[in-house]
Amino acid sequence: MSLIERVISVSAVHMRCATLSHLRPSHPLSRKDGSLSPLMSIEYAAQVTALHAAACSTGPAQTRVIGSLRGVRWQNTFLHTLDGPLDILVELQSQNERGAQYDFSLHHCEREIVAGKITVFQPKKEIFRGLTTSPDG
């Protein structure tokens, strides 16, 4: 499930993307009534961190999962009600071989909808033992 449609800019420490996917009638994260909770903005931020990691990596892609969210500030705005593109920005704050911490924000028409810190990490492969498929094959 890819929600990000366009990369606007990228560097070693940031990535800015835009998307109109929140307006899709068949959005994969929408509720039965078609609404898209502001909580789903976390998935947008997580996808941009994954794109940033892939763009800056010299090795094979690695599975990362959300480890924590901190200092998240929300506007009580359902995403499906926002006409026009969402602008998603992530800025790398720190990283090591196991993961990374980013500041993130999601804006619409220059208005902040959500912002905070997201930590992503690469889980040990043992976590996936016993599953029929693992994220790394």
XYZ file of C-alpha atoms in Angstrom:
137
model
C 0.000 0.000 0.000
C 1.729 3.136 -1.191
C 0.085 6.402 -0.194
C 2.838 8.763 -1.336
C 2.524 10.008 -4.914
C 5.341 12.499 -5.392
C 8.757 13.321 -3.946
C 9.259 17.084 -3.896
C 12.783 17.230 -2.452
C 15.291 14.955 -0.765
C 18.675 15.322 0.929
C 20.698 13.257 3.394
C 18.622 14.686 6.267
C 15.183 15.470 4.898
C 12.480 14.436 2.470
C 9.387 16.323 1.410
C 6.561 14.557 -0.401
C 3.046 15.352 -1.584
C -0.034 13.281 -2.242
C -3.703 13.416 -3.086
C -4.271 9.802 -2.002
C -6.339 10.923 0.998
C -9.088 11.839 -1.474
C -9.373 8.373 -3.047
C -12.865 6.927 -2.489
C -11.325 3.488 -1.959
C -8.545 4.593 0.404
C -7.205 1.443 2.114
C -7.233 3.059 5.584
C -10.658 4.712 5.419
C -13.508 3.713 7.665
C -16.637 2.034 6.305
C -18.295 5.460 6.012
C -15.393 6.689 3.851
C -13.877 8.950 6.511
C -10.127 9.078 7.042
C -9.101 9.738 10.631
C -6.296 12.198 11.381
C -4.559 9.252 13.083
C -3.831 7.889 9.611
C -1.377 10.754 9.067
C 1.103 8.623 11.032
C 1.094 6.108 8.159
C 1.898 8.911 5.727
C 4.859 10.008 7.884
C 6.061 6.410 8.263
C 5.981 5.883 4.493
C 8.049 9.018 3.912
C 10.639 7.830 6.475
C 10.833 4.548 4.547
C 11.275 6.391 1.251
C 13.990 8.564 2.809
C 15.843 5.538 4.188
C 15.676 3.834 0.784
C 16.834 6.951 -1.069
C 19.833 7.384 1.240
C 20.790 3.716 1.530
C 23.667 2.137 -0.319
C 22.601 -1.410 0.577
C 19.499 -3.526 0.131
C 16.170 -2.268 1.469
C 15.507 -3.243 5.065
C 12.219 -3.654 6.869
C 11.607 -1.057 9.562
C 8.729 -0.738 11.975
C 7.477 2.130 14.098
C 9.087 1.927 17.525
C 7.643 5.057 19.104
C 5.837 8.310 18.563
C 6.528 11.290 20.812
C 5.323 14.843 21.179
C 2.602 14.375 18.591
C 0.414 17.456 18.073
C -2.908 16.916 16.275
C -5.552 19.020 14.632
C -8.918 17.296 14.812
C -9.263 17.312 11.031
C -10.354 14.287 9.053
C -7.992 13.899 6.110
C -10.682 13.081 3.534
C -12.187 16.570 4.064
C -9.005 18.352 2.914
C -9.198 19.372 -0.747
C -5.839 19.544 -2.442
C -2.517 17.883 -1.709
C -1.065 16.890 1.624
C 2.536 17.979 2.161
C 4.605 15.582 4.289
C 8.056 16.468 5.611
C 10.473 14.285 7.573
C 13.802 15.444 8.995
C 16.360 12.928 10.200
C 17.517 13.684 13.761
C 19.641 10.624 14.501
C 20.334 7.150 13.162
C 22.380 4.029 13.701
C 22.505 0.547 12.176
C 19.260 -0.462 13.916
C 17.036 2.519 13.190
C 16.430 6.232 13.027
C 14.547 9.089 14.639
C 12.772 11.724 12.550
C 10.801 14.880 13.173
C 7.732 14.807 10.934
C 4.924 17.101 9.928
C 1.929 16.904 7.640
C 0.473 20.121 6.231
C -2.445 21.110 4.084
C -2.415 24.556 2.441
C 0.470 25.498 4.766
C -1.642 24.582 7.851
C -0.100 22.008 10.171
C -2.377 19.000 10.604
C -0.025 16.816 12.656
C 3.602 16.954 13.787
C 5.858 15.056 16.159
C 8.733 12.610 16.406
C 8.759 9.091 14.996
C 11.333 6.411 15.748
C 11.650 3.512 13.332
C 13.812 0.452 13.827
C 14.826 -2.726 12.078
C 13.494 -5.653 14.107
C 15.619 -8.725 14.665
C 14.762 -11.473 12.210
C 13.929 -13.818 15.103
C 10.719 -11.844 15.622
C 9.456 -13.194 12.304
C 10.261 -16.882 12.912
C 7.225 -19.067 12.647
C 5.328 -16.711 10.379
C 4.418 -18.000 6.951
C 6.172 -15.026 5.357
C 8.547 -12.481 6.793
C 8.982 -8.917 5.592
C 12.404 -9.860 4.207
C 11.220 -12.972 2.388
